[in-house]
Tab-separated table of C-alpha atoms in Angstrom:
chain	number	residue	atom	x	y	z
A	267	MET	CA	125.270	43.041	122.992
A	268	ALA	CA	127.825	43.544	125.807
A	269	THR	CA	129.891	46.935	125.127
A	270	GLN	CA	133.709	45.478	124.248
A	271	THR	CA	135.880	47.313	127.125
A	272	LEU	CA	139.679	48.194	124.833
A	273	THR	CA	143.126	47.686	126.939
A	274	PRO	CA	144.718	50.627	127.393
A	275	VAL	CA	147.433	51.099	124.969
A	276	ASP	CA	150.880	51.151	126.354
A	277	PRO	CA	151.934	55.750	125.521
A	278	GLN	CA	155.765	54.534	124.883
A	279	LEU	CA	154.260	51.660	122.535
A	280	PHE	CA	152.009	54.300	120.867
A	281	ARG	CA	154.890	57.295	120.205
A	282	GLU	CA	157.113	54.269	118.482
A	283	VAL	CA	154.703	52.846	116.439
A	284	LEU	CA	153.279	56.321	114.948
A	285	GLY	CA	156.682	57.540	115.066
A	286	HIS	CA	156.929	55.560	111.660
A	287	TYR	CA	154.491	58.020	109.985
A	288	PRO	CA	156.174	61.453	109.181
A	289	THR	CA	154.230	64.272	109.898
A	290	GLY	CA	154.278	68.381	108.374
A	291	VAL	CA	155.798	70.739	110.555
A	292	VAL	CA	154.277	73.914	110.347
A	293	VAL	CA	154.429	77.147	112.727
A	294	VAL	CA	150.763	78.873	113.261
A	295	THR	CA	150.914	82.152	113.591
A	296	GLY	CA	148.194	85.470	114.368
A	297	ARG	CA	147.981	88.579	116.853
A	298	ASP	CA	145.731	88.840	119.569
A	299	PRO	CA	143.166	91.552	120.089
A	300	ASP	CA	146.046	93.418	121.619
A	301	GLY	CA	148.175	93.217	118.715
A	302	GLY	CA	150.482	90.899	120.486
A	303	ILE	CA	152.339	88.422	118.175
A	304	LEU	CA	151.654	84.492	118.632
A	305	ALA	CA	153.292	81.860	117.258
A	306	MET	CA	153.205	78.037	117.883
A	307	VAL	CA	154.984	74.800	116.167
A	308	VAL	CA	152.710	72.101	115.267
A	309	GLY	CA	153.432	68.808	113.515
A	310	THR	CA	149.613	67.584	113.233
A	311	PHE	CA	149.094	69.652	110.340
A	312	ASN	CA	146.166	68.214	107.497
A	313	SER	CA	144.380	69.531	104.569
A	314	VAL	CA	140.693	68.309	105.191
A	315	SER	CA	138.189	69.437	102.550
A	316	LEU	CA	137.746	71.423	98.966
A	317	GLU	CA	134.672	72.605	99.242
A	318	PRO	CA	134.709	74.691	101.782
A	319	ALA	CA	138.446	74.926	101.697
A	320	LEU	CA	139.631	73.644	105.287
A	321	VAL	CA	143.038	72.570	107.153
A	322	SER	CA	143.559	71.514	110.189
A	323	PHE	CA	146.378	71.390	113.068
A	324	MET	CA	145.598	69.490	116.491
A	325	PRO	CA	147.357	71.853	119.393
A	326	MET	CA	147.406	69.675	122.598
A	327	LYS	CA	144.619	71.538	125.427
A	328	THR	CA	147.615	72.620	127.701
A	329	SER	CA	148.835	75.193	124.963
A	330	ARG	CA	148.506	78.281	126.085
A	331	THR	CA	149.326	79.753	123.208
A	332	PHE	CA	146.419	78.215	121.554
A	333	GLU	CA	144.310	79.417	123.969
A	334	GLN	CA	145.317	82.931	122.814
A	335	MET	CA	144.966	81.796	119.331
A	336	ARG	CA	141.161	81.128	119.948
A	337	HIS	CA	140.325	85.167	120.222
A	338	CYS	CA	142.345	85.764	116.593
A	339	GLU	CA	140.451	87.329	114.072
A	340	SER	CA	142.496	84.886	111.313
A	341	LEU	CA	145.415	82.571	111.958
A	342	CYS	CA	148.111	82.363	109.130
A	343	ILE	CA	149.824	78.848	108.762
A	344	ASN	CA	153.344	78.291	108.059
A	345	ILE	CA	154.755	75.230	105.773
A	346	VAL	CA	158.529	75.550	106.625
A	347	GLY	CA	161.585	74.256	104.842
A	348	GLY	CA	164.186	71.590	105.207
A	349	GLU	CA	166.330	74.232	106.389
A	350	GLN	CA	164.388	75.734	109.204
A	351	GLU	CA	165.047	73.728	111.542
A	352	ASP	CA	166.689	75.767	113.683
A	353	VAL	CA	164.163	78.811	113.815
A	354	VAL	CA	161.517	76.122	114.359
A	355	MET	CA	163.457	74.612	117.871
A	356	THR	CA	163.864	78.393	118.834
A	357	ILE	CA	160.106	79.071	118.682
A	358	ALA	CA	159.067	75.909	120.125
A	359	ARG	CA	161.483	76.280	122.998
A	360	ARG	CA	160.436	79.850	124.341
A	361	TRP	CA	157.453	80.790	125.823
A	362	GLU	CA	156.616	84.389	124.821
A	363	ASN	CA	158.124	86.777	122.254
A	364	LYS	CA	158.697	83.896	119.927
A	365	LEU	CA	159.418	85.594	116.918
A	366	ASP	CA	162.027	88.212	118.431
A	367	GLY	CA	165.399	87.592	116.156
A	368	VAL	CA	163.152	85.940	113.606
A	369	ASP	CA	162.729	87.479	109.865
A	370	TRP	CA	159.554	87.673	108.637
A	371	PHE	CA	156.860	89.575	106.862
A	372	GLU	CA	152.903	90.433	106.868
A	373	SER	CA	150.308	87.874	105.400
A	374	PRO	CA	147.661	89.686	103.643
A	375	SER	CA	145.617	89.111	107.278
A	376	GLY	CA	148.529	90.822	108.872
A	377	ASP	CA	149.846	87.698	110.384
A	378	PRO	CA	153.264	86.980	110.331
A	379	VAL	CA	155.099	84.886	107.398
A	380	LEU	CA	158.228	83.327	108.426
A	381	ALA	CA	160.670	84.031	105.842
A	382	ASP	CA	161.914	81.796	103.314
A	383	SER	CA	159.073	79.368	104.481
A	384	VAL	CA	157.682	77.121	101.923
A	385	ALA	CA	153.986	78.564	101.389
A	386	TRP	CA	151.766	80.009	103.654
A	387	ILE	CA	147.774	79.732	104.401
A	388	ASP	CA	145.546	82.586	105.566
A	389	THR	CA	142.889	81.103	107.756
A	390	ARG	CA	139.815	82.042	110.091
A	391	LEU	CA	138.800	79.603	113.060
A	392	TRP	CA	135.838	77.466	111.505
A	393	ASN	CA	135.370	74.799	113.949
A	394	THR	CA	137.251	72.958	117.479
A	395	VAL	CA	136.765	69.569	118.059
A	396	ASP	CA	137.346	68.196	121.255
A	397	ALA	CA	139.733	64.877	120.908
A	398	GLY	CA	140.718	63.256	123.838
A	399	ASP	CA	144.206	65.320	125.413
A	400	HIS	CA	144.216	67.193	121.694
A	401	TRP	CA	141.986	69.633	120.107
A	402	ILE	CA	141.121	69.273	116.671
A	403	VAL	CA	141.014	73.100	114.861
A	404	LEU	CA	139.410	73.221	111.701
A	405	CYS	CA	140.438	76.393	109.535
A	406	GLU	CA	138.862	78.058	106.834
A	407	VAL	CA	141.385	78.973	103.951
A	408	ALA	CA	140.991	82.784	103.079
A	409	ASP	CA	144.447	83.177	101.379
A	410	MET	CA	147.611	80.921	100.340
A	411	ALA	CA	150.640	80.607	97.953
A	412	VAL	CA	153.716	79.277	97.643
A	413	THR	CA	156.862	81.394	98.484
A	414	ASN	CA	159.962	79.007	98.734
A	415	PRO	CA	159.507	75.823	96.389
A	416	VAL	CA	161.842	73.831	98.238
A	417	SER	CA	161.821	70.165	100.476
A	418	PRO	CA	159.908	70.674	103.677
A	419	LEU	CA	160.635	70.000	106.915
A	420	ILE	CA	159.145	66.977	108.588
A	421	PHE	CA	158.925	65.081	111.806
A	422	PHE	CA	159.514	61.469	111.879
A	423	GLN	CA	161.158	58.880	114.408
A	424	GLY	CA	161.513	61.606	116.810
A	425	GLY	CA	162.779	64.120	115.130
A	426	TYR	CA	163.139	66.858	112.429
A	427	GLY	CA	164.195	65.889	108.750
A	428	SER	CA	163.509	66.662	105.408
A	429	PHE	CA	163.294	64.544	102.027
A	430	VAL	CA	164.394	64.895	98.647
A	431	CYS	CA	162.351	63.076	95.646
A	432	SER	CA	164.009	61.466	93.277
A	433	SER	CA	162.875	63.676	90.444
A	434	LEU	CA	164.723	66.675	92.091
A	435	MET	CA	168.190	64.166	92.798
A	436	ALA	CA	167.707	63.810	88.635
A	437	ARG	CA	167.531	67.734	88.246
A	438	MET	CA	170.560	68.180	90.919
A	439	ASP	CA	172.731	65.533	88.739
A	440	HIS	CA	171.664	67.910	85.512
A	441	GLU	CA	172.729	71.050	87.433
A	442	ILE	CA	176.401	69.438	88.469
A	443	LEU	CA	176.942	68.961	84.392
A	444	PRO	CA	178.989	72.417	84.342
A	445	ALA	CA	181.492	71.303	87.041
A	446	ILE	CA	181.801	67.256	85.443
A	447	HIS	CA	182.275	69.358	82.375
A	448	ALA	CA	185.086	71.860	83.658
A	449	ALA	CA	186.578	68.986	85.591
A	450	HIS	CA	187.232	66.688	82.400
A	451	GLY	CA	188.596	69.266	80.596
A	452	ALA	CA	191.666	69.344	83.694
A	453	ARG	CA	191.600	65.662	83.683
A	454	PRO	CA	195.352	65.228	82.633
A	455	GLN	CA	196.512	67.314	84.901
A	456	VAL	CA	194.121	66.000	87.985
A	457	GLU	CA	195.668	62.820	86.760
A	458	GLU	CA	199.058	64.141	86.892
A	459	LEU	CA	198.944	65.585	90.405
A	460	ALA	CA	197.616	61.558	91.574
A	461	SER	CA	200.096	60.320	90.166
A	462	SER	CA	202.668	62.357	91.018
A	463	ILE	CA	202.328	62.314	94.508
A	464	GLY	CA	200.909	58.799	94.592
A	465	CYS	CA	197.664	59.594	95.913
A	466	GLU	CA	193.669	60.131	95.512
A	467	VAL	CA	192.615	63.714	93.713
A	468	SER	CA	188.793	64.338	93.242
A	469	VAL	CA	187.276	67.395	92.344
A	470	LEU	CA	183.849	68.292	93.852
A	471	THR	CA	181.045	70.038	93.863
A	472	ALA	CA	177.880	71.851	95.153
A	473	VAL	CA	174.982	70.577	94.690
A	474	SER	CA	173.190	73.331	96.950
A	475	CYS	CA	174.199	73.952	100.686
A	476	ASP	CA	173.364	70.784	101.987
A	477	GLU	CA	175.520	68.553	99.485
A	478	MET	CA	178.658	67.904	97.611
A	479	ALA	CA	179.041	65.528	94.637
A	480	VAL	CA	182.648	64.175	93.074
A	481	ALA	CA	182.703	65.417	89.372
A	482	LEU	CA	186.141	63.697	88.524
A	483	SER	CA	188.604	61.395	90.309
A	484	ALA	CA	191.998	59.937	90.205
A	485	THR	CA	194.271	58.056	91.980
A	486	GLY	CA	198.096	56.938	91.931
A	487	ASP	CA	199.503	53.674	91.634
A	488	ASP	CA	198.541	51.455	94.406
A	489	VAL	CA	196.128	53.824	96.025
A	490	ASP	CA	192.572	52.157	96.070
A	491	ARG	CA	189.321	54.642	95.546
A	492	ALA	CA	186.994	52.746	97.292
A	493	HIS	CA	189.272	53.232	100.467
A	494	GLY	CA	187.572	57.188	99.486
A	495	LEU	CA	184.390	59.356	99.926
A	496	ALA	CA	181.501	58.203	98.613
A	497	ARG	CA	180.101	60.060	95.477
A	498	ARG	CA	177.635	62.216	96.791
A	499	VAL	CA	178.986	63.583	100.455
A	500	PRO	CA	176.404	65.753	102.963
A	501	MET	CA	177.832	68.971	103.495
A	502	VAL	CA	178.109	68.673	107.180
A	503	PRO	CA	181.719	69.955	108.897
A	504	PRO	CA	184.097	69.125	108.275
A	505	ILE	CA	182.854	68.414	104.750
A	506	GLY	CA	181.891	71.718	102.580
A	507	ASP	CA	184.541	74.143	104.503
A	508	SER	CA	185.892	74.845	100.727
A	509	TYR	CA	182.340	75.861	99.900
A	510	VAL	CA	180.515	77.760	102.717
A	511	PHE	CA	184.430	79.677	103.836
A	512	ASP	CA	183.290	82.521	101.429
A	513	GLN	CA	179.533	82.010	102.079
A	514	PRO	CA	178.115	85.124	105.028
A	515	ARG	CA	178.462	84.480	108.081
A	516	GLU	CA	174.977	83.531	109.078
A	517	ALA	CA	175.195	80.816	106.027
A	518	GLN	CA	178.581	79.687	107.528
A	519	GLU	CA	176.995	79.684	110.882
A	520	ARG	CA	174.348	77.487	109.502
A	521	TRP	CA	177.049	74.976	108.536
A	522	ILE	CA	178.631	74.680	112.132
A	523	GLY	CA	175.154	74.241	113.445
A	524	LYS	CA	174.627	70.934	111.610
A	525	LEU	CA	177.039	69.491	114.291
A	526	LYS	CA	174.366	68.859	116.726
A	527	HIS	CA	175.689	69.097	120.475
A	528	ALA	CA	179.363	70.185	119.418
A	529	ASP	CA	180.845	72.350	122.186
A	530	ASP	CA	182.573	75.571	121.687
A	531	THR	CA	185.541	74.171	121.289
A	532	ILE	CA	184.982	71.976	118.261
A	533	GLN	CA	182.925	74.824	116.909
A	534	GLN	CA	185.996	77.398	117.268
A	535	ILE	CA	188.137	74.491	115.547
A	536	HIS	CA	185.934	75.130	112.537
A	537	ARG	CA	185.509	78.616	112.345
A	538	ASP	CA	189.393	79.104	112.663
A	539	ARG	CA	189.680	76.783	109.473
A	540	LEU	CA	187.444	78.665	107.606
A	541	ALA	CA	189.831	81.587	108.166
A	542	PHE	CA	192.803	80.031	107.414
A	543	MET	CA	191.176	79.209	104.201
A	544	ARG	CA	189.901	82.588	103.542
A	545	ASP	CA	193.828	83.760	104.488
A	546	ASN	CA	195.605	81.186	102.510
A	547	GLY	CA	193.628	79.576	99.934
A	548	PHE	CA	193.663	75.470	101.190
A	549	ALA	CA	193.232	73.629	104.259
A	550	MET	CA	194.234	70.280	105.573
A	551	SER	CA	193.280	68.233	108.189
A	552	PHE	CA	195.676	65.460	110.111
A	553	LEU	CA	195.860	61.844	111.143
A	554	PRO	CA	195.948	60.580	114.434
A	555	ALA	CA	198.166	57.460	115.633
A	556	GLU	CA	195.851	55.258	114.164
A	557	GLY	CA	196.490	56.510	110.673
A	558	ASP	CA	194.205	57.079	107.972
A	559	ALA	CA	191.627	54.054	109.531
A	560	ALA	CA	190.993	57.089	111.223
A	561	TYR	CA	188.322	58.075	107.992
A	562	VAL	CA	186.369	54.866	108.473
A	563	SER	CA	183.710	56.307	109.996
A	564	MET	CA	183.161	58.828	107.818
A	565	ARG	CA	183.636	57.032	104.617
A	566	ASP	CA	181.173	54.657	105.827
A	567	ALA	CA	178.609	57.389	106.803
A	568	THR	CA	179.365	59.363	103.480
A	569	ARG	CA	178.134	55.840	101.493
A	570	ARG	CA	175.403	55.411	103.764
A	571	TYR	CA	173.966	58.807	102.801
A	572	GLU	CA	175.304	58.046	99.162
A	573	ASN	CA	172.519	54.969	98.955
A	574	GLY	CA	169.530	57.475	99.845
A	575	ARG	CA	166.128	56.607	101.325
A	576	LEU	CA	167.295	57.840	104.733
A	577	THR	CA	165.040	58.755	107.412
A	578	PRO	CA	165.750	61.622	109.612
A	579	ALA	CA	167.312	59.233	112.685
A	580	ASP	CA	169.369	57.669	110.027
A	581	GLU	CA	170.446	61.428	108.684
A	582	ARG	CA	171.248	62.062	112.298
A	583	SER	CA	173.481	59.106	112.622
A	584	ILE	CA	175.213	60.272	109.633
A	585	ARG	CA	176.025	63.553	110.857
A	586	GLU	CA	177.433	61.972	114.042
A	587	SER	CA	179.792	59.660	112.557
A	588	ILE	CA	180.982	62.408	110.025
A	589	ALA	CA	181.491	64.819	113.331
A	590	ASN	CA	183.386	62.232	115.748
A	591	CYS	CA	185.517	61.511	112.848
A	592	ALA	CA	189.026	61.246	115.061
A	593	VAL	CA	191.061	63.079	111.855
A	594	ASP	CA	192.151	66.247	113.384
A	595	TYR	CA	191.265	69.383	111.826
A	596	GLN	CA	192.763	71.679	113.944
A	597	VAL	CA	194.866	74.659	111.885
A	598	ARG	CA	198.942	74.437	112.640
A	599	ASP	CA	201.619	75.424	111.118
A	600	ILE	CA	203.702	73.474	108.990
A	601	HIS	CA	208.113	73.294	109.297
A	602	ALA	CA	210.155	72.352	106.584
A	603	ASP	CA	212.153	70.370	109.299
A	604	GLN	CA	209.351	67.642	110.226
A	605	THR	CA	207.287	65.219	109.523
A	606	TYR	CA	203.776	64.982	109.310
A	607	ASP	CA	200.350	62.498	108.289
A	608	ILE	CA	198.502	64.756	106.635
A	609	GLY	CA	194.243	63.297	105.912
A	610	SER	CA	193.495	65.478	103.127
A	611	LEU	CA	194.261	68.818	101.414
A	612	VAL	CA	191.501	70.822	100.192
A	613	LEU	CA	191.638	73.871	98.185
A	614	PRO	CA	188.418	76.071	96.867
A	615	ILE	CA	188.049	76.343	93.189
A	616	ARG	CA	187.150	80.413	92.051
A	617	ASP	CA	184.539	80.289	89.355
A	618	PRO	CA	184.405	83.361	86.497
A	619	ASN	CA	182.130	85.152	88.497
A	620	GLY	CA	183.716	85.134	91.972
A	621	GLY	CA	182.306	82.282	93.759
A	622	TYR	CA	183.882	79.132	95.502
A	623	SER	CA	181.320	76.340	94.184
A	624	MET	CA	184.155	73.726	93.194
A	625	THR	CA	187.137	72.558	95.413
A	626	LEU	CA	190.177	70.204	94.642
A	627	ARG	CA	191.001	67.508	97.817
A	628	LEU	CA	193.536	65.624	97.881
A	629	ALA	CA	193.220	62.275	100.381
A	630	GLN	CA	195.163	58.838	100.864
A	631	LEU	CA	198.664	60.686	100.969
A	632	PRO	CA	201.812	59.537	101.599
A	633	GLN	CA	202.433	59.683	105.598
A	634	GLN	CA	205.570	60.620	107.534
A	635	ALA	CA	206.253	63.675	104.517
A	636	THR	CA	208.378	65.878	105.618
A	637	GLY	CA	206.942	70.041	105.700
A	638	THR	CA	209.066	70.266	102.452
A	639	GLN	CA	206.789	67.923	100.754
A	640	VAL	CA	203.697	69.087	102.156
A	641	HIS	CA	204.777	72.694	100.866
A	642	GLU	CA	205.288	71.117	97.546
A	643	TRP	CA	202.080	69.454	96.935
A	644	ILE	CA	200.505	72.555	98.041
A	645	GLU	CA	202.191	74.887	95.172
A	646	GLN	CA	201.173	71.544	92.898
A	647	ALA	CA	197.651	71.312	94.149
A	648	ARG	CA	197.299	75.186	93.120
A	649	GLY	CA	198.677	74.628	89.383
A	650	VAL	CA	195.950	72.241	88.786
A	651	VAL	CA	193.517	74.532	90.733
A	652	ALA	CA	194.487	77.311	88.276
A	653	ALA	CA	193.720	74.189	85.449
A	654	LEU	CA	190.492	74.377	86.847
A	655	GLU	CA	189.668	77.760	86.839
A	656	ASN	CA	190.607	78.341	83.245
A	657	THR	CA	188.181	75.541	81.722
A	658	THR	CA	185.224	76.804	83.821
A	659	PRO	CA	183.147	78.890	81.253
A	660	ALA	CA	181.628	82.460	82.287
A	661	SER	CA	178.108	81.516	80.923
A	662	THR	CA	177.413	78.114	82.215
A	663	VAL	CA	177.916	78.966	85.336
A	664	THR	CA	175.918	81.882	85.075
A	665	GLU	CA	173.402	79.930	83.717
A	666	GLU	CA	173.528	77.110	87.064
A	667	GLN	CA	173.236	79.791	89.246
A	668	ALA	CA	170.015	81.561	87.638
A	669	ARG	CA	168.469	78.127	88.290
């Protein structure tokens, strides 16, 4: 029987087709015989066998780091979380000293475990198999543990992302119940504010450091709720400033870092906005010449986000749509005798423990308002914030934060 010769597969087609299957992302660490620290990012990690307990990863044959790892007595495989993309990218870009500035602690074998990793697996090299332009590295498991049970980082369709399963979404719905109860305790004041100004008023709560959800919404006459943001919105700048303004600097920079490829000017606008909110207890945005139509891309993006089942490519597109919204978020002084087209007004709501997990947001505001009117809106909104703060029971917030 004649041997069949296979037609070579186009490399671009190979990447495109296989890119539709997600792979987990790990950071493999070790120490060379002289004690030097080694680290490499791998997107080809798998479990292999229970008896013996084996896992595998597949580095390229050109990897200089893996050539050094061949001589390590042990290797530690770090399963990284969805919030560790920046750490992964830092390690991947460096040729040496890859863990400089990265928090880590030692595994039982003495290899680095990255802080905030989902889990670590201590291993010994068991076998290395030739596989084209890669090695298949089989490792025997010596010890392992879960240290941070969050959603893992995955590589899919040419980019990094994460995922949330339906059971986690249900848990999130349960966790925002205290905020919903608090918001509805001040429903009369929220509705009165929307009616008196003629705008949309929403109370939002932070579900996590990545998402906010609407706990209550009210609209004045002739204001269409369908023109507002979705019920669930990703915490991507400018969304979430009323939450992160009181967070540590590292958390603020991580939030700003969600704007991929944003230049220094854009990043500084958001830093200035956070500082203004700390000093004044509110922040606002301004509409450009096209008016409320400037929000269309952001509204559509939040609705795509709310529908769920997002790929990393979808998430990147949503972040870009929000970041590229034409609304002006620069800090400005408001003068009583001038007129303004305000896009939104947001005020953080303090909980009994001193944190800020809820936000009052006014949108679809009347245009060409005088500075005097804008200041009146702010004072009215402060009154509603006070009502919301008085309806949030301390015990409920404590229970939520303890989960």
